[in-house]
C-alpha positions as semicolon CSV with decimal commas, in nm:
position;residue;x (nm);y (nm);z (nm)
1;M;3,057;11,781;-19,093
2;R;3,185;12,137;-19,110
3;A;3,454;12,238;-18,860
4;T;3,237;12,526;-18,737
5;E;2,942;12,304;-18,637
6;P;2,912;12,206;-18,272
7;L;2,952;11,833;-18,212
8;N;2,664;11,815;-17,966
9;Q;2,323;11,953;-18,063
10;A;1,974;11,876;-17,937
11;D;1,609;11,942;-18,013
12;R;1,291;11,812;-17,850
13;M;0,912;11,832;-17,856
14;D;0,637;11,769;-17,601
15;L;0,347;11,565;-17,739
16;A;0,003;11,474;-17,609
17;A;-0,008;11,104;-17,519
18;H;-0,236;11,026;-17,811
19;P;-0,207;10,782;-18,104
20;I;-0,133;11,072;-18,341
21;A;0,184;11,163;-18,146
22;P;0,419;10,953;-18,365
23;S;0,318;11,159;-18,669
24;F;0,431;11,481;-18,499
25;A;0,749;11,312;-18,377
26;R;0,835;11,212;-18,736
27;R;0,804;11,577;-18,839
28;L;1,052;11,662;-18,564
29;V;1,293;11,398;-18,699
30;E;1,267;11,531;-19,054
31;R;1,314;11,895;-18,950
32;V;1,606;11,831;-18,715
33;L;1,797;11,591;-18,938
34;A;1,763;11,835;-19,230
35;K;1,895;12,115;-19,006
36;W;2,191;11,898;-18,908
37;G;2,255;11,779;-19,266
38;M;2,197;11,416;-19,165
39;E;1,912;11,326;-19,400
40;E;2,069;10,986;-19,468
41;L;1,941;10,874;-19,127
42;E;1,584;10,994;-19,184
43;T;1,419;10,663;-19,278
44;V;1,570;10,466;-18,990
45;A;1,529;10,753;-18,742
46;N;1,162;10,795;-18,835
47;L;1,096;10,425;-18,779
48;V;1,279;10,418;-18,446
49;M;1,110;10,739;-18,328
50;T;0,769;10,602;-18,429
51;E;0,819;10,283;-18,230
52;L;0,953;10,460;-17,919
53;V;0,679;10,726;-17,917
54;T;0,409;10,463;-17,974
55;N;0,543;10,265;-17,678
56;A;0,555;10,582;-17,465
57;V;0,195;10,671;-17,553
58;N;0,085;10,317;-17,464
59;A;0,283;10,325;-17,137
60;T;0,129;10,660;-17,045
61;G;-0,221;10,533;-17,107
62;G;-0,296;10,714;-17,430
63;D;-0,653;10,782;-17,313
64;T;-0,843;10,922;-17,611
65;S;-1,178;10,946;-17,432
66;A;-1,112;11,309;-17,333
67;F;-1,080;11,416;-17,698
68;S;-1,368;11,603;-17,851
69;K;-1,488;11,527;-18,202
70;E;-1,282;11,826;-18,318
71;G;-0,964;11,673;-18,170
72;D;-0,925;11,919;-17,880
73;I;-0,639;11,804;-17,656
74;S;-0,673;12,077;-17,393
75;G;-0,830;11,837;-17,143
76;I;-0,549;11,581;-17,158
77;P;-0,265;11,646;-16,915
78;Q;-0,068;11,334;-17,010
79;C;0,223;11,389;-17,243
80;V;0,539;11,231;-17,373
81;R;0,858;11,406;-17,482
82;A;1,053;11,318;-17,794
83;G;1,404;11,443;-17,856
84;L;1,708;11,403;-18,076
85;H;2,068;11,462;-17,972
86;R;2,352;11,480;-18,217
87;M;2,681;11,345;-18,092
88;G;2,934;11,379;-18,372
89;D;2,821;11,143;-18,649
90;A;2,564;10,969;-18,429
91;V;2,207;11,065;-18,341
92;V;2,046;10,960;-18,014
93;I;1,667;10,949;-18,009
94;E;1,518;10,984;-17,660
95;V;1,155;10,949;-17,560
96;W;1,028;11,025;-17,208
97;D;0,708;10,896;-17,053
98;A;0,568;10,907;-16,700
99;S;0,560;10,529;-16,651
100;R;0,813;10,353;-16,428
101;T;0,758;10,022;-16,608
102;P;1,077;9,921;-16,790
103;P;1,056;9,846;-17,162
104;K;1,070;9,477;-17,255
105;L;1,169;9,304;-17,576
106;A;0,865;9,095;-17,663
107;E;0,846;8,781;-17,869
108;A;0,547;8,851;-18,092
109;S;0,386;8,569;-18,285
110;L;0,292;8,607;-18,650
111;D;-0,070;8,669;-18,550
112;D;0,003;8,944;-18,295
113;E;-0,093;9,296;-18,399
114;C;0,158;9,461;-18,166
115;G;0,465;9,378;-17,963
116;R;0,735;9,418;-18,227
117;G;0,834;9,781;-18,160
118;L;1,139;9,728;-17,942
119;R;1,249;9,435;-18,156
120;I;1,257;9,675;-18,454
121;V;1,449;9,931;-18,248
122;D;1,691;9,659;-18,136
123;D;1,752;9,558;-18,498
124;L;1,803;9,913;-18,631
125;A;1,989;10,093;-18,352
126;A;2,359;10,062;-18,272
127;A;2,249;10,055;-17,906
128;W;1,938;10,125;-17,701
129;G;1,837;10,132;-17,339
130;Y;1,647;10,324;-17,075
131;R;1,708;10,522;-16,760
132;W;1,495;10,638;-16,468
133;L;1,468;11,009;-16,400
134;S;1,469;11,149;-16,047
135;S;1,192;11,385;-16,159
136;G;0,977;11,083;-16,250
137;G;0,921;10,850;-16,539
138;K;1,179;10,706;-16,771
139;V;1,364;10,785;-17,091
140;V;1,402;10,516;-17,356
141;W;1,684;10,595;-17,598
142;A;1,832;10,456;-17,918
143;R;2,164;10,553;-18,080
144;L;2,182;10,557;-18,459
145;E;2,514;10,572;-18,639
146;A;2,552;10,761;-18,966
147;P;2,643;10,527;-19,252
148;S;3,013;10,534;-19,335
């Protein structure tokens, strides 16, 4: 890290609560980590962001019935917010959704098609958790440490 760089930086993006949201969130991760010179975290950060955004979309409802065949999202008011915060050599990924239901670590069986997202986050992140917001909803976060 250069001495002239601020220790705390942040960037975020609002996303429609739709199954394609994780793809846009991964682009945010790639752009921001490149800007911060922290590309070594890209693979892990993309995976963690994907899992957290997918969970947020599912918690929000992720109703795709309002989408037209052309993919118009103008009729869908539900959204999630994805963000990254740099804190020295660590990156904190935060994802907001409107649900007040707390995230739960699930025990997925080998046959289950879903339910492993937070387990993956738990395995990859130095720490993770959630907090309620007075404005509504919750933020689920995960802290990733740069390799030494």
